[in-house]
Short mmCIF file of C-alpha atoms in Angstrom, two decimals:
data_model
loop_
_atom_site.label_atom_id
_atom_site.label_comp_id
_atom_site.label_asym_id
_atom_site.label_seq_id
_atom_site.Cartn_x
_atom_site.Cartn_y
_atom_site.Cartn_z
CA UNK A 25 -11.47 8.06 25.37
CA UNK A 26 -10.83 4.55 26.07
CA UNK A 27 -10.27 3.23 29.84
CA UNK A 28 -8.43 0.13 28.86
CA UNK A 29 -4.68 0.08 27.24
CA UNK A 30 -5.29 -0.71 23.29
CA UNK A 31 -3.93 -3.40 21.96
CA UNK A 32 -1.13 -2.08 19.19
CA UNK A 33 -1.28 -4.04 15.62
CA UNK A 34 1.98 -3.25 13.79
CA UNK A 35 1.85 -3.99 9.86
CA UNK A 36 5.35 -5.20 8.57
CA UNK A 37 5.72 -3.73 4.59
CA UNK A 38 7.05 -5.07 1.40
CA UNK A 39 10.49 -6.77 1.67
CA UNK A 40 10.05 -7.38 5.35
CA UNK A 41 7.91 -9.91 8.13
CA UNK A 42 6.97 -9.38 11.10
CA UNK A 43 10.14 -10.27 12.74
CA UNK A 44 11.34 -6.73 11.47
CA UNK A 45 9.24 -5.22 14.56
CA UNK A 46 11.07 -7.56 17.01
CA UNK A 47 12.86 -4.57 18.83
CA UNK A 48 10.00 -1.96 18.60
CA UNK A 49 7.54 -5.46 20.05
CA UNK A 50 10.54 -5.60 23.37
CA UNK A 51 10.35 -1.72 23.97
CA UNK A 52 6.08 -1.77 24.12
CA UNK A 53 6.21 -5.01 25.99
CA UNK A 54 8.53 -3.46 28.62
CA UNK A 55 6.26 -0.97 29.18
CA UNK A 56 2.93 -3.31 29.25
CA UNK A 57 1.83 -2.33 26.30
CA UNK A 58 -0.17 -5.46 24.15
CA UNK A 59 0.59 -6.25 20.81
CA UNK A 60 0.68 -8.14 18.40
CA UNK A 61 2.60 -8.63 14.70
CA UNK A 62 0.21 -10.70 12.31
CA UNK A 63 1.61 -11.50 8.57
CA UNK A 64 0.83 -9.13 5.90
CA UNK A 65 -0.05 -11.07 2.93
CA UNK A 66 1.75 -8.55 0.41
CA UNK A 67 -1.22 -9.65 -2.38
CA UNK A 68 -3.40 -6.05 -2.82
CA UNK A 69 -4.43 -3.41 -1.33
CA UNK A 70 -8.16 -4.24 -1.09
CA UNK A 71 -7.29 -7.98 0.06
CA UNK A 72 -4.65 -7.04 2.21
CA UNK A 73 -6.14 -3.82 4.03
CA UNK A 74 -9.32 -6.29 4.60
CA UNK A 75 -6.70 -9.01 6.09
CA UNK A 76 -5.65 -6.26 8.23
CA UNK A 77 -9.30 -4.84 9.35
CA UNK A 78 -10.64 -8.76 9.73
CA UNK A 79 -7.26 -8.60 12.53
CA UNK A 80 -8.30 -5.41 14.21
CA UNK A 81 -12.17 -6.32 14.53
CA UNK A 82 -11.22 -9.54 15.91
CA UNK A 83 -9.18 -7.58 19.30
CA UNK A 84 -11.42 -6.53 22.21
CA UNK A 85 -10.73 -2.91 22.94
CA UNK A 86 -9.35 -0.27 21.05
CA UNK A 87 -6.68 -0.74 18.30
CA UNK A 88 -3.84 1.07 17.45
CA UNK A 89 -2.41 0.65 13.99
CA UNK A 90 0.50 1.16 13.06
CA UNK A 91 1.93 0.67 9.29
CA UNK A 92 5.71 0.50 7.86
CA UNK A 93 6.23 1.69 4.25
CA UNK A 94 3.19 -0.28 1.93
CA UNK A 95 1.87 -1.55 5.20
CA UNK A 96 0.66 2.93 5.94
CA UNK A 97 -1.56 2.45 2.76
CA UNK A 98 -3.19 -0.65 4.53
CA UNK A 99 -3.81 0.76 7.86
CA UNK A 100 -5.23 3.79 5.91
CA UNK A 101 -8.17 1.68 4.65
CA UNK A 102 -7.98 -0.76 7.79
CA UNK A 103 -8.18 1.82 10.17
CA UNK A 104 -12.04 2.84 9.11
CA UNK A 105 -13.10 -0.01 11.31
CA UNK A 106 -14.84 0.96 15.09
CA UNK A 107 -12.26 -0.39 17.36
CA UNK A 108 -9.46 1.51 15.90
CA UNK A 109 -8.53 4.34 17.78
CA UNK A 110 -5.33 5.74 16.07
CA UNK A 111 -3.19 5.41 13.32
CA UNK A 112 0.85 5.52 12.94
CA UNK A 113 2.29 5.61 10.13
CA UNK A 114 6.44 4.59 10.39
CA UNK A 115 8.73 5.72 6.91
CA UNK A 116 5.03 5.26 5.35
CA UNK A 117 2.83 5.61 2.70
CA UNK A 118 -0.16 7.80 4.01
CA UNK A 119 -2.61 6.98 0.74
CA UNK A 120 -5.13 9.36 -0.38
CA UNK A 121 -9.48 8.19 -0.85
CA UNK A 122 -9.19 7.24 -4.27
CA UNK A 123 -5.63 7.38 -4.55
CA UNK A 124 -2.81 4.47 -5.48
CA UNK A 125 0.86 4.17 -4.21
CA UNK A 126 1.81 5.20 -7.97
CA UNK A 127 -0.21 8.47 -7.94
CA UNK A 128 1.71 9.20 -4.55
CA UNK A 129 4.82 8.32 -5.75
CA UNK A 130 4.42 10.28 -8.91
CA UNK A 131 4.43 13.55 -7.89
CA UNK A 132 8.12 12.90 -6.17
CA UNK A 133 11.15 12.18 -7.87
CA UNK A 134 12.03 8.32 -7.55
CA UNK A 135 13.70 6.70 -4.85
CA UNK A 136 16.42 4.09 -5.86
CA UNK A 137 14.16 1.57 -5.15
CA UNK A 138 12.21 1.79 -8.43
CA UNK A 139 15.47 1.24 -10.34
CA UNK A 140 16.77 -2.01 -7.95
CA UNK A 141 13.82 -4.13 -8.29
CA UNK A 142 13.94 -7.43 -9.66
CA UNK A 143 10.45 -9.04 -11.03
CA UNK A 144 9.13 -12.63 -10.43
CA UNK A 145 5.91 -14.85 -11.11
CA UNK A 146 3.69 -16.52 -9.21
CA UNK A 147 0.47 -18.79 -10.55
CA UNK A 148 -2.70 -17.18 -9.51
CA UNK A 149 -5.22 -20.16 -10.07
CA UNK A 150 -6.63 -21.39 -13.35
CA UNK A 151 -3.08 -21.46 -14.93
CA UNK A 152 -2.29 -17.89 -14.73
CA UNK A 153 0.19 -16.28 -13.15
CA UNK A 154 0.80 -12.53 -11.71
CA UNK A 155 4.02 -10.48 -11.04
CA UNK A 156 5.23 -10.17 -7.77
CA UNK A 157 8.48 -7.72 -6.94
CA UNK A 158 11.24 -7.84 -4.92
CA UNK A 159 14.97 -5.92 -4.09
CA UNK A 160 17.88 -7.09 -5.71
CA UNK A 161 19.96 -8.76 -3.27
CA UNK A 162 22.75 -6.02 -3.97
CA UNK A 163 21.25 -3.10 -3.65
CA UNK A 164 18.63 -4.33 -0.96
CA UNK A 165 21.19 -3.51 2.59
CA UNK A 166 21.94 0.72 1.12
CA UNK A 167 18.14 0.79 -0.69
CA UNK A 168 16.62 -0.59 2.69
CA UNK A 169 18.29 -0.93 5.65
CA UNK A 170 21.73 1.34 5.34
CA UNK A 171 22.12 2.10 8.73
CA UNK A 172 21.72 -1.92 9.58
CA UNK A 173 24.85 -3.84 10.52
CA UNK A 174 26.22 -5.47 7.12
CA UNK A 175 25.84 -8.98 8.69
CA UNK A 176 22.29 -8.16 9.05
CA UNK A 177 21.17 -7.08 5.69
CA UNK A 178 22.82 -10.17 4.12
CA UNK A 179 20.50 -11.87 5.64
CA UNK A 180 17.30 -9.86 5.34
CA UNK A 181 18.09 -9.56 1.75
CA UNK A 182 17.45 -12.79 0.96
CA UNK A 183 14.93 -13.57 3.40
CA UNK A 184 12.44 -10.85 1.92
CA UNK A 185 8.69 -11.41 1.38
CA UNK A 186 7.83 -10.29 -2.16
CA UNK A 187 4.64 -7.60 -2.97
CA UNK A 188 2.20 -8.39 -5.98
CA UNK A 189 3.17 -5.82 -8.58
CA UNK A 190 -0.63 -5.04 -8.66
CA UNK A 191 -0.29 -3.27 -5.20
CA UNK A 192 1.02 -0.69 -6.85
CA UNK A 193 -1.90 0.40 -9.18
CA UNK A 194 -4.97 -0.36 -6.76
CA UNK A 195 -6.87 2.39 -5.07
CA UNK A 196 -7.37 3.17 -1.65
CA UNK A 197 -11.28 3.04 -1.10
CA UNK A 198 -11.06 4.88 2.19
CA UNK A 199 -9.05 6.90 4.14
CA UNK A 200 -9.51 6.62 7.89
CA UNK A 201 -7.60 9.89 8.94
CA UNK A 202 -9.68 12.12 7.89
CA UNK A 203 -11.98 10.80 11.01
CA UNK A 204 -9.00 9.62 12.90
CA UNK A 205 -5.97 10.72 14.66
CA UNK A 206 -2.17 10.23 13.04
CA UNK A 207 0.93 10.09 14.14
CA UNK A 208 4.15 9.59 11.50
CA UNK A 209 7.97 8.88 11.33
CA UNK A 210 9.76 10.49 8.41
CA UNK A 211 12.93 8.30 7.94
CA UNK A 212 15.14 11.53 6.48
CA UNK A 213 17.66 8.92 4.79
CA UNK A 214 15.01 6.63 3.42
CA UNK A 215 16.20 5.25 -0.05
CA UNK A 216 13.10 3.00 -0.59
CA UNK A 217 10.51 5.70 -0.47
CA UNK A 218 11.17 9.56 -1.20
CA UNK A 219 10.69 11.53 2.43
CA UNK A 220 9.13 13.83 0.64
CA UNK A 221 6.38 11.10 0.19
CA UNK A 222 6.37 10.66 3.48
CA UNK A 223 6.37 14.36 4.65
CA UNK A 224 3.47 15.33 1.88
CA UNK A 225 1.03 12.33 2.93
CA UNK A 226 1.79 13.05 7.07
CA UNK A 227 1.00 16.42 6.84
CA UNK A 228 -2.13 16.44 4.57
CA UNK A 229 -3.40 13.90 7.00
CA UNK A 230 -2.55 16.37 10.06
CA UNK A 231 -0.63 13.57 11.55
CA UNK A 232 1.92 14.46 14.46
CA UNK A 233 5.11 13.53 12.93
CA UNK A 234 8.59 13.01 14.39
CA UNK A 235 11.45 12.76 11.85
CA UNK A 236 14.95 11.13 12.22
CA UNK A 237 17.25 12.60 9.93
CA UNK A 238 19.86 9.51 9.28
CA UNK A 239 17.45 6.78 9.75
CA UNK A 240 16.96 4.34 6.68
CA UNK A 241 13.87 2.50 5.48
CA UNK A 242 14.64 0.18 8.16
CA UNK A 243 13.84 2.86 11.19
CA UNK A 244 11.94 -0.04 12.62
CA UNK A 245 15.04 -2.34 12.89
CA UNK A 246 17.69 0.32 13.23
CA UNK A 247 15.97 2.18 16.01
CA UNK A 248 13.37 0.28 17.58
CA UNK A 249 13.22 2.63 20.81
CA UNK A 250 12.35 6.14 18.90
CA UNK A 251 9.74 4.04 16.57
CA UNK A 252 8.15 2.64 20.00
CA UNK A 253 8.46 5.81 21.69
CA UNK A 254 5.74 7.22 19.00
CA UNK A 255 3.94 4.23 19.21
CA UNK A 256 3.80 5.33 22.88
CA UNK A 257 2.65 8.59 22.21
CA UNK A 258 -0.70 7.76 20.32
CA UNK A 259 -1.39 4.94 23.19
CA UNK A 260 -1.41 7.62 25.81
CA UNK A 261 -3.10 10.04 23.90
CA UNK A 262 -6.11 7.75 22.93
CA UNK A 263 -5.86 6.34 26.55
#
């Protein structure tokens, strides 16, 4: 048990930034929690979750972690490093050792996501180029963010930060709750990842989990309070 408050790290997903935890950042600064929202870079797993970890080791004091959708698989592999104290994983993927976001997903029927994504290039070095993925525009405010105000999503949808298709296929090389406690939000309406993904990888990782039963992908956005509230939760309890 720590004596000091840890410092909460929340890691934005695919589609979003790090302005998408503006209203869960309010709610833990009213309460004096610190935190902080760095970029993800949305690249690979392995680069990414070391991105994240290189963030975390950098904090004096205990860390909590918490990860939206792709950013659960990174905080999963992240959240091996000492100062981390807890994990929370919000509409997330909860990966697996040795496991990719496709071997997760498989097992589940699709979410309409898979079916509404619309592929682009960027160069690499050397002349190459890689595949990166984002949400068509029209199908990103119901796939994403359906219980967002329409004037909203019109504007996320077009402001999203695309994920390297190769994200998809990598392999976690660890996963940090197995030594670790977990907390998780199930998003019961969530049309970019299958609750069922959600529910499976929470409760192999014997994470606490709170689930709200309308709330989109978006939970963050949509209901900033109950996502903070959790937050909250693992603080105190690693306090």
């Amino acid at each position: 048990m720590s004596t000091s408050t840890p410092t909460v790290v929340l890691v934005h997903g695919a589609f979003a930034d790090a302005a998408s935890w503006s209203g869960v950042i309010t709610e833990l600064q009213s309460h004096g929690i610190p935190v902080i929202a760095p970029p993800n870079p949305l690249r690979g797993l392995a680069a990414d979750a070391a991105h994240v970890a290189s963030v975390a080791a950098q904090i004096d004091g205990p860390v909590v972690l918490v990860g939206h959708s792709y950013g659960g698989a990174l905080i999963t592999v992240a959240g091996t490093t000492d100062n981390v104290v807890g994990l929370v994983y919000v509409a997330a993927y909860v990966l697996e050792e040795g496991e990719s976001l496709g071997e997760l997903q498989g097992g589940f029927p699709d979410s309409p996501l898979v079916s509404n994504l619309k592929e682009w290039t960027y160069p690499v070095g050397g002349g190459d180029s890689a595949t990166e993925v984002t949400i068509t525009a029209d199908a990103f405010p119901s796939v994403f963010a359906a219980d967002v105000p329409q004037e909203v999503t019109t504007v996320l949808a077009v402001a999203q930060r695309p994920l390297a298709a190769g994200a998809f296929t990598e392999t976690a090389s660890a996963a940090a709750w197995q030594t670790k406690p977990s907390w998780a939000l199930v998003a019961g309406a969530d049309q970019a990842i299958n609750p069922e993904v959600e529910r499976f990888g929470a409760k192999r990782a014997g994470a606490t989990v709170v689930e709200l039963e309308g709330a989109s992908h978006a939970v963050a956005v949509s209901q900033p309070k109950a996502v903070a509230d959790l937050i909250r939760d693992a603080v105190r309890a690693v306090s």
